[in-house]
XYZ file of C-alpha atoms in Angstrom:
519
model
C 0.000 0.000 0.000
C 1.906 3.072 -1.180
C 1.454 7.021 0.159
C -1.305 7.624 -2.433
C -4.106 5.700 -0.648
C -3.796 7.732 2.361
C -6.320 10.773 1.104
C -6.544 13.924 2.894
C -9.413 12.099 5.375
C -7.041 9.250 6.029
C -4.104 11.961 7.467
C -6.913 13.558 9.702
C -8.064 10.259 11.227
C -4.477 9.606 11.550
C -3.701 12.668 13.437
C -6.260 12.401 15.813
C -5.166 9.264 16.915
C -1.707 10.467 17.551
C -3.568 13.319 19.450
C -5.845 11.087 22.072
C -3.081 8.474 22.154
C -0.436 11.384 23.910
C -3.681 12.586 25.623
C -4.046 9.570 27.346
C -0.425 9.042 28.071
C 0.114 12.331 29.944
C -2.757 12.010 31.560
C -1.662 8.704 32.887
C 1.628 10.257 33.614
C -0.247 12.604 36.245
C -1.994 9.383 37.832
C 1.423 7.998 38.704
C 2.669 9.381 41.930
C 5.451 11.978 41.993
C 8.024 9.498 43.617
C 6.530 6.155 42.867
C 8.613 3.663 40.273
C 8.443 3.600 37.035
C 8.683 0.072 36.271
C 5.015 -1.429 37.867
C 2.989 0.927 38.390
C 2.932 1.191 41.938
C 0.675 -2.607 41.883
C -2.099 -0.826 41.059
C -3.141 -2.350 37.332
C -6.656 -3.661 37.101
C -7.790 -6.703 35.471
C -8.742 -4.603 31.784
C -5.505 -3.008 31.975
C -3.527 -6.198 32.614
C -5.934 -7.743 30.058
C -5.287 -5.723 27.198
C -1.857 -5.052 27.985
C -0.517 -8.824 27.846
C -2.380 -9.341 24.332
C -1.587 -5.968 22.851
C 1.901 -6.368 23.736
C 1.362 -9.639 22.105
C 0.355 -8.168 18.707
C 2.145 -7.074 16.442
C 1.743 -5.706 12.940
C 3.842 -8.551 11.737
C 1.098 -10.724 13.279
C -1.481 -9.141 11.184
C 0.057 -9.463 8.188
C 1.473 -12.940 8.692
C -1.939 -14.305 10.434
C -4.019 -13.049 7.324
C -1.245 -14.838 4.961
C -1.707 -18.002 7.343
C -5.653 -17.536 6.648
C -5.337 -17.246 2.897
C -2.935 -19.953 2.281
C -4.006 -22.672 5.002
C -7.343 -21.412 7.063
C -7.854 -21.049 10.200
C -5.259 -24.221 11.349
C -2.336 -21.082 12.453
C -4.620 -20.230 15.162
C -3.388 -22.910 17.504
C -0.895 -20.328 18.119
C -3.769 -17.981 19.593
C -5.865 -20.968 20.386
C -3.284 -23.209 22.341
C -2.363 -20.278 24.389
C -4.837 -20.406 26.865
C -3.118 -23.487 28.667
C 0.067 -21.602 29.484
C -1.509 -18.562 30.018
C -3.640 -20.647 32.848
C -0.551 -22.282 34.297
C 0.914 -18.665 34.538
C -2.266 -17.904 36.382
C -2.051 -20.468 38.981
C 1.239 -22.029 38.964
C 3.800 -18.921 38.256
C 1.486 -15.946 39.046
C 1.034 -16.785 42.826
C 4.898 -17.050 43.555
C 6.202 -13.709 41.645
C 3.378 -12.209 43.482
C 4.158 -13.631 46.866
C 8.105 -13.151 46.634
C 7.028 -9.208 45.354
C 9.719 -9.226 42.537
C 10.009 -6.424 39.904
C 11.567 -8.824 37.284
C 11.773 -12.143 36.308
C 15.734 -12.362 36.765
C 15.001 -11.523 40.390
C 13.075 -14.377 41.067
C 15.128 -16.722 39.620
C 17.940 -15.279 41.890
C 15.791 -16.374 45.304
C 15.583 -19.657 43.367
C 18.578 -20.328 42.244
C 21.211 -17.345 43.614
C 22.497 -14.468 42.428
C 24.651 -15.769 39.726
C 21.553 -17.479 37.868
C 20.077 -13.384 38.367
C 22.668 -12.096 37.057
C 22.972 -14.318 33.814
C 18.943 -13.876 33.219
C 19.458 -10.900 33.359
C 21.502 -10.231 30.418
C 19.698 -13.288 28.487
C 16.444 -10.941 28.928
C 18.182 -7.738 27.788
C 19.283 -8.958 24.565
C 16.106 -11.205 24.050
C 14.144 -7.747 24.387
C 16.404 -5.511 22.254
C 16.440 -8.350 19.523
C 13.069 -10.252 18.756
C 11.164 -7.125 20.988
C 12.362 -3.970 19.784
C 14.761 -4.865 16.464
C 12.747 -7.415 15.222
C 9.662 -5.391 15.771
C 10.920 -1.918 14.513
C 11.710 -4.023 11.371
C 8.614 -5.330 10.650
C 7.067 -1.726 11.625
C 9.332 0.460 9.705
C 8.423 -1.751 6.444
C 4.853 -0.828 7.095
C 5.706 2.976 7.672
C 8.103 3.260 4.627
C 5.482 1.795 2.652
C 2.806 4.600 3.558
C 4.892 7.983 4.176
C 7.652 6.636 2.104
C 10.788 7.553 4.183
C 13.830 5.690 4.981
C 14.219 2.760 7.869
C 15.687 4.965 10.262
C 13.186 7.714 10.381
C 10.055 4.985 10.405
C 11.819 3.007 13.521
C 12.683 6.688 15.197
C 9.236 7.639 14.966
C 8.033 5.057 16.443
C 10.621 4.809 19.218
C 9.795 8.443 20.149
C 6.262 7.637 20.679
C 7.030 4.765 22.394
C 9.733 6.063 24.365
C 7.501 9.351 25.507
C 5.493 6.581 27.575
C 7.639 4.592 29.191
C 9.790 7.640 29.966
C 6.984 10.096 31.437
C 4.491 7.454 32.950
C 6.009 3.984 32.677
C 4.163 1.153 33.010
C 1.141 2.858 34.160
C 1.178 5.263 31.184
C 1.995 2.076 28.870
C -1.005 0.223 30.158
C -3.523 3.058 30.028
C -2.608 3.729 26.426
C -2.856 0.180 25.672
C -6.430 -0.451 26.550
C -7.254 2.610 24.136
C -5.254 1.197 21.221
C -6.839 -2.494 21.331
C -10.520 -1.086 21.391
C -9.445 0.317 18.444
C -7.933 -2.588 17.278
C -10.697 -4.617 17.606
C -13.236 -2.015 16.513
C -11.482 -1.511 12.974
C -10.398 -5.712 12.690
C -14.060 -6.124 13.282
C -15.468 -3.726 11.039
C -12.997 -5.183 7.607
C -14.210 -9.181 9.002
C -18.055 -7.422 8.419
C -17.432 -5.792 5.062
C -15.902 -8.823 3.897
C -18.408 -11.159 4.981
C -20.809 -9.254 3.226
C -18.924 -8.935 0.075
C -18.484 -12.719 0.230
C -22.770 -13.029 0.671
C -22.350 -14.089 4.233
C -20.952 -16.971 5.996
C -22.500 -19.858 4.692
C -21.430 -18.362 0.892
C -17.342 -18.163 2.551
C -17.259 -21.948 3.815
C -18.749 -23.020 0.363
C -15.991 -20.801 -1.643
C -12.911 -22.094 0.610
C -11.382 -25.686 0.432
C -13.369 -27.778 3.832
C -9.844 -28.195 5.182
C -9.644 -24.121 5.335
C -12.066 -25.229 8.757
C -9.895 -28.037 10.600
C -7.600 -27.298 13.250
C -5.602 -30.549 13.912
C -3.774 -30.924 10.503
C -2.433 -35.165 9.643
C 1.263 -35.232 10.797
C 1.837 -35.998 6.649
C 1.202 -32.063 6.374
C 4.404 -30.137 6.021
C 3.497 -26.856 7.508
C 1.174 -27.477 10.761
C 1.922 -31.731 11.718
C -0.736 -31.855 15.067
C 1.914 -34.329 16.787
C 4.227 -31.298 16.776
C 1.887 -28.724 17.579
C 0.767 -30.472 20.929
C 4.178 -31.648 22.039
C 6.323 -28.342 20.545
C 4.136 -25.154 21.307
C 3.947 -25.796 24.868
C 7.580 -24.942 24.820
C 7.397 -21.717 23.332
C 4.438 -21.308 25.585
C 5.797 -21.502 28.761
C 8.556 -19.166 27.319
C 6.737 -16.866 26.387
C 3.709 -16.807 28.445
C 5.438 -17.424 31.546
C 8.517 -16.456 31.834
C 9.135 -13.707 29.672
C 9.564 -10.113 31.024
C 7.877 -8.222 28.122
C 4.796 -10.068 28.696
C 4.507 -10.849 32.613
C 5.136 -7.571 33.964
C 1.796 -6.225 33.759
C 0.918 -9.578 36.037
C 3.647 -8.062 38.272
C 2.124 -4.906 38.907
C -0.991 -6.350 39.595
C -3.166 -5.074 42.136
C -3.294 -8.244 44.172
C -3.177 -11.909 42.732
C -7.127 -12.045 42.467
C -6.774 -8.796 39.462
C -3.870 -10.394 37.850
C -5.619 -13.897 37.707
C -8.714 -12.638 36.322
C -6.209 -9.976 33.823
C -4.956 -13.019 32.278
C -8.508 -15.037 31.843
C -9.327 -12.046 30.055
C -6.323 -12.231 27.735
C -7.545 -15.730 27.323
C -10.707 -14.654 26.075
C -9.073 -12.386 23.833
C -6.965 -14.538 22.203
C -10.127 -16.411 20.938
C -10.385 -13.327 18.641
C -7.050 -13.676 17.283
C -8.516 -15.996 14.559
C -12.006 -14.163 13.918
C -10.269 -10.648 13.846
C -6.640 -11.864 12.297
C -6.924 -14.766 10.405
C -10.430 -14.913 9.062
C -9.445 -11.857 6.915
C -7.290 -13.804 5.230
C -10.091 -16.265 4.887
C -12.122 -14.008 3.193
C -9.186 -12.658 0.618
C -8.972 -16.121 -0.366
C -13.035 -16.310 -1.111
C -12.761 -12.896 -2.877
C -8.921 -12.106 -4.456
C -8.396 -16.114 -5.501
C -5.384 -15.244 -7.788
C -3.731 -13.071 -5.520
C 0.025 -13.704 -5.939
C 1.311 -12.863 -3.003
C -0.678 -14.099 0.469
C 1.360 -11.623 2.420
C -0.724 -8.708 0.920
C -3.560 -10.378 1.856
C -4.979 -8.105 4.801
C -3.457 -4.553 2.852
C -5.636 -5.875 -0.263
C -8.656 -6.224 2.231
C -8.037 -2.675 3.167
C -7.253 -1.141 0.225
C -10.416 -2.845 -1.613
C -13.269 -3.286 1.028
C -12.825 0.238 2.959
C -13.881 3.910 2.004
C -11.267 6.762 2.372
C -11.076 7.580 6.045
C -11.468 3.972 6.735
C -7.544 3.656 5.407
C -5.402 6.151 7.591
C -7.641 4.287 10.536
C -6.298 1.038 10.002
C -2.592 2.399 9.625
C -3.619 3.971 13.150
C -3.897 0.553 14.376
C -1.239 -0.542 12.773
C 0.544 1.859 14.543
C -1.090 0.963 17.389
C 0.231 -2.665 17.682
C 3.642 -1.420 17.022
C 3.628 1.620 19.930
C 1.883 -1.266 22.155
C 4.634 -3.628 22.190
C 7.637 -1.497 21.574
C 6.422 0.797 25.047
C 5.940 -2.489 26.854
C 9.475 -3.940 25.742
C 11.176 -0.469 26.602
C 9.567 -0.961 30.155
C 10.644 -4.208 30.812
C 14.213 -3.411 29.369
C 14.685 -0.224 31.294
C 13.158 -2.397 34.270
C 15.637 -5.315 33.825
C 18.881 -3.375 33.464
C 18.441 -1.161 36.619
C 17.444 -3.282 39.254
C 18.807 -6.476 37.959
C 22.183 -4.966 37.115
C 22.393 -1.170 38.149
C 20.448 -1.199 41.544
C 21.415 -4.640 42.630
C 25.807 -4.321 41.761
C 26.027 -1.000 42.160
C 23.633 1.676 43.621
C 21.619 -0.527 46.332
C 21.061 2.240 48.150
C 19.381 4.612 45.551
C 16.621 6.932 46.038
C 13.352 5.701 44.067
C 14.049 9.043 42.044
C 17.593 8.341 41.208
C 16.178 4.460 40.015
C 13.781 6.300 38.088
C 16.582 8.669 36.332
C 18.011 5.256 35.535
C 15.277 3.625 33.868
C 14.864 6.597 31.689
C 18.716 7.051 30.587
C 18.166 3.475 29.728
C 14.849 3.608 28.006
C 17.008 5.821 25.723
C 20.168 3.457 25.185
C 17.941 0.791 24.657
C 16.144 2.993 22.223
C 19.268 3.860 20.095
C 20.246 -0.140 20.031
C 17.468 -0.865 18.919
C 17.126 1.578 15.685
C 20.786 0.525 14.984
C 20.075 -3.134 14.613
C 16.800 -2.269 12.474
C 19.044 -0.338 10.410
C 21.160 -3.254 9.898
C 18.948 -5.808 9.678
C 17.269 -3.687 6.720
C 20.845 -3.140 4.991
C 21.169 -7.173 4.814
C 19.501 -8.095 1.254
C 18.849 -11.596 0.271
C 17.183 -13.273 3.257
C 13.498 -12.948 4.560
C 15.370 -12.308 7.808
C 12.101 -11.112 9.699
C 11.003 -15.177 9.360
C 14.778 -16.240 10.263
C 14.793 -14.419 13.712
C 11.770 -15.560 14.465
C 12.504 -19.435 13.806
C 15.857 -18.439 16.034
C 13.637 -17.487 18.811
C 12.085 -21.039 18.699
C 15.327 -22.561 19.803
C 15.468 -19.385 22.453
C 12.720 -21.258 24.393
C 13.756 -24.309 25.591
C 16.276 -23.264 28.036
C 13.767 -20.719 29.951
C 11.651 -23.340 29.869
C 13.644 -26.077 31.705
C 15.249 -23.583 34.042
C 11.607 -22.118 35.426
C 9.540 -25.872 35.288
C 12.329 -27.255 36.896
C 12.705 -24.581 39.158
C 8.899 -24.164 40.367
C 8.125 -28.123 40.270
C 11.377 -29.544 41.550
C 13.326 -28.534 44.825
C 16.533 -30.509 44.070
C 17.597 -28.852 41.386
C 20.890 -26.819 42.014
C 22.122 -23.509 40.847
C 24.934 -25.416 38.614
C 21.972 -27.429 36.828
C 20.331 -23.888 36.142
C 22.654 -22.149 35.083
C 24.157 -25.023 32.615
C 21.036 -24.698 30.705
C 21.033 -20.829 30.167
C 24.581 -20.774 29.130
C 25.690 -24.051 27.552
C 22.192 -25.205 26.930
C 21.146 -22.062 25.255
C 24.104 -22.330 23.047
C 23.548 -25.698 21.914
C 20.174 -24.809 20.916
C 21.347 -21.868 18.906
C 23.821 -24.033 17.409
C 21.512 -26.309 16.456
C 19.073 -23.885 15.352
C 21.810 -22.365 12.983
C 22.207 -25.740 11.229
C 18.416 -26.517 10.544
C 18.138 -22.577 9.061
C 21.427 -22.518 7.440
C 22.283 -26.438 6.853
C 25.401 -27.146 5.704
C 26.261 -29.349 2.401
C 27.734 -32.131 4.678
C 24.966 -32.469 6.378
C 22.173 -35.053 5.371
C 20.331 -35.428 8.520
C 16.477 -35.028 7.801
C 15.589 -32.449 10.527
C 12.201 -33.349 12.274
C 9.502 -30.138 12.262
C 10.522 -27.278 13.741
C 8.318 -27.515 16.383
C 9.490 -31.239 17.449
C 12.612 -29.909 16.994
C 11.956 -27.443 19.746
C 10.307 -30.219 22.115
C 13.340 -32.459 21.919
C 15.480 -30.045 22.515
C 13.537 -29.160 25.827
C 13.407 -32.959 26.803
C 17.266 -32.931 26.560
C 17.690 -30.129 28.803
C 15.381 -31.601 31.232
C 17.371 -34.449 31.437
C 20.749 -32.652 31.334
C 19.448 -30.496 34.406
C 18.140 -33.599 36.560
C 21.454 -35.411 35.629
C 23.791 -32.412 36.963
C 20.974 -32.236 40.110
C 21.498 -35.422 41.266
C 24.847 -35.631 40.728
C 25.917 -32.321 42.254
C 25.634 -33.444 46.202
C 27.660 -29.842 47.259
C 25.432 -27.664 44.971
C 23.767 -24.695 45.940
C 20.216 -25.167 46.655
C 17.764 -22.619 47.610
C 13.742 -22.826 48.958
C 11.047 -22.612 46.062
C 9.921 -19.174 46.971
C 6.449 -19.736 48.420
C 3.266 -18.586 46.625
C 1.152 -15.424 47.953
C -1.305 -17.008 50.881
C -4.749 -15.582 49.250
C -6.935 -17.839 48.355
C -8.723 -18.085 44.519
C -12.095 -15.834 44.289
C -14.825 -18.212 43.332
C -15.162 -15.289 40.373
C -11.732 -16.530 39.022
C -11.857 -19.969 39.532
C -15.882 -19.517 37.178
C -14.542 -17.389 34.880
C -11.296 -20.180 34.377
C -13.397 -22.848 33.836
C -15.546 -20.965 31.221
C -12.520 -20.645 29.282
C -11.291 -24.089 29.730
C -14.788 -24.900 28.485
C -15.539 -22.833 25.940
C -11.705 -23.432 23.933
C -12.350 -27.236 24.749
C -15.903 -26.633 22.810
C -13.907 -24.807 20.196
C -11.576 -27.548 19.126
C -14.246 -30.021 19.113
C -16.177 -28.286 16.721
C -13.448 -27.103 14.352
C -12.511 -30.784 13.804
């Protein structure tokens, strides 16, 4: 979609989003209190904002693009991605939720030092900064400043600066609170205007029963033979809870809304809610895609799918809204990486080796400085990932974060759900274990000549991987007598609001209902 389909219209719309979106962020900025931390909002995030926070920073407009192309090419079977979630996003509920909350960390690293000591901190830590300033903020800037080019048609460098400087203005002047507050603005919008292109289409198409007779049956099915090549269910089931766990559960970025919860009875029913809302990751993301398929057949290229949708199905106006969603995803996760970066590096690294002592304004100087180093790393890398030519290296990085997973995985299971394993065990996995994976994941992207082996799927890949940690971990456990051991830290004493446990089982009903039905 080039600058000409934005029409006078479009820029208005566009502008006024800008205008409410830094509306709402200063006034959030004024909620926080004069001396209170940046980083989680002094625990006062309700359910909505933890809600929309977790699946906003969730989506980006990488996902949108890629989840229509999914839709358009293979149906709705990519939304076990969306689908699936809702199992690790229950165990972070119960199982992971209950002990951050009750050991009152600020990041992830931290807890894994009362686990496991302060040398297992202190390597987490820098494993999360570079996870955040490479698949968060690089990766994401990337995919963003493609999308920008495309529309005001300026360089890489000035699409990924604007879009730092928006992001940057909220974590710097509100933090988290400002970054959640802006957040549950941007994904009413999101689902307002996804909503509103699903409805056009449908209607173009004559309706629903007209789109399932115009797609393949197979377009419907969500458990795929293990004969297909893209979406096997064997490795689906066994592989995504992997990345799950990762990334539901461990990762910074996305549990530090839970963090600042209010108390564990807002940040369990937060993330039901961003269960819920994952169930419209295929109505509102994929069935788009769908519906090019029924209408634009001969499209050549499925990754235009949802920009054809816009550009064909919506009036002028209509057009500079959806690149304000667009925008939307992209200031949504880049503010929440920037928090949990800045949040990371200063009292993982700055506060805790150096300045344990520091005022909760000189912690909050901190943060910002390094809101703004993290900033300037970031537009660097999206510089030079854009000055690489020759690879779709958007879809490389992300298959290297695949092989990213297992080690967090092993290292916080085996942490929670087993007291004998030692600090050596834990931190053999994040160092040696993570680069084995990476090694490994180098040779199924890149492999060489030499090499005949026929690599499994890339999601059984990922599970055997895991299941060789595991092992690795309870070998070194057992066998370390002298190791270090610490407590399991012990899990917040409230108990679960009948509302939660309800609203749980719903789900857990209602997804169970859904995968029946789609098969």
């Amino acid at each position: 979609m080039q600058s000409h389909y934005m029409q006078s219209p479009d820029w208005l719309i566009l502008a006024a989003y800008f205008a409410v979106l830094l509306a709402i962020g200063i006034w959030a900025s004024t909620k926080r209190k004069k001396e209170g931390s940046l980083f989680l909002a002094e625990n006062s995030l309700r359910w909505h904002h933890i809600g929309f926070s977790m699946w906003g920073t969730n989506v980006g407009p990488s996902m949108l693009i890629a989840s229509a192309s999914a839709g358009f090419t293979t149906g709705i079977v990519s939304g076990n991605y969306a689908w699936y979630a809702f199992v690790f996003i229950a165990l972070l509920a119960f199982v992971f939720a209950p002990r951050y909350l009750g050991a009152k960390v600020s990041t992830l690293p931290e807890f894994m030092g009362l686990r496991f000591g302060q040398s297992t901190r202190n390597i987490l830590a820098w494993y999360t900064i570079v996870t955040i300033i490479i698949s968060w903020l690089a990766l994401t800037l990337f995919a963003g400043g493609i999308l920008i080019r495309q529309v005001f048609d300026i360089p890489m460098w000035c699409s990924a600066l604007i879009l730092l400087l928006i992001s940057a203005f909220f974590t710097m002047m509100g933090g988290l609170k400002a970054v959640a507050y802006t957040n549950v603005y941007q994904m009413i919008l999101l689902i307002v205007v996804s909503a509103v292109l699903v409805i056009v289409g449908l209607n173009h198409v004559g309706g629903v029963s007209a789109l399932v007779d115009k797609v393949p049956s197979d377009y419907w099915v969500m458990f795929k033979p293990n004969s297909d090549e893209a979406f096997p269910w064997l490795p689906i089931v066994l592989g995504y809870p992997v990345m799950g766990v990762w990334f539901w559960c461990t990762d910074q970025s996305m549990v530090q809304p839970v963090l600042a919860a209010k108390n564990l009875k807002e940040g369990q029913l937060g993330t039901n809610f961003t269960g819920w809302l994952k169930i419209l990751d295929v109505v509102l993301y994929i069935l788009p895609g769908v519906i090019c398929f029924a209408l634009f057949p001969d499209l050549k290229n499925p990754d235009e799918a949802y920009l054809t949708m816009v550009e064909n199905l919506f009036p002028v106006g209509m057009v500079g809204l959806v690149f304000a969603v667009l925008t939307a995803c992209l200031v949504s996760t880049i503010g929440s990486a920037l928090n949990a970066l800045s949040t990371v590096f200063t009292m993982d690294i700055y506060v805790k080796k150096f300045r344990p002592d520091a005022s909760q304004r000189h912690i909050n100087y901190v943060g910002r400085i390094v809101t703004v180093v993290g900033a300037s790393l970031a537009i660097i890398l999206t510089v030079a990932i854009d000055s690489i030519k020759g690879l779709n290296l958007f879809n490389v990085f992300q298959s290297v974060l695949g092989f990213i997973a297992p080690p967090m995985t092993a290292v916080f299971l085996m942490g929670i759900f087993w007291q004998k394993t030692t600090t050596r065990a834990a931190n053999f996995a994040l160092t040696i274990g993570t680069a084995f994976c990476l090694i490994v994941g180098v040779l199924y992207l890149w492999p060489p000549e030499w090499l005949t082996f026929q690599w499994p799927h890339f999601m059984m890949l990922s599970f055997w991987l895991f299941v060789i940690l595991i092992a690795c971990m309870a070998v070194i456990s057992l066998c370390d007598k002298q190791g270090e051991r610490y407590a399991i830290p012990e899990p917040i004493h409230e108990e679960h609001s009948k509302l939660v446990i309800a609203l749980w089982v719903a789900l857990f009903i209602v997804m169970i209902g859904l995968y029946i039905y789609f098969n």
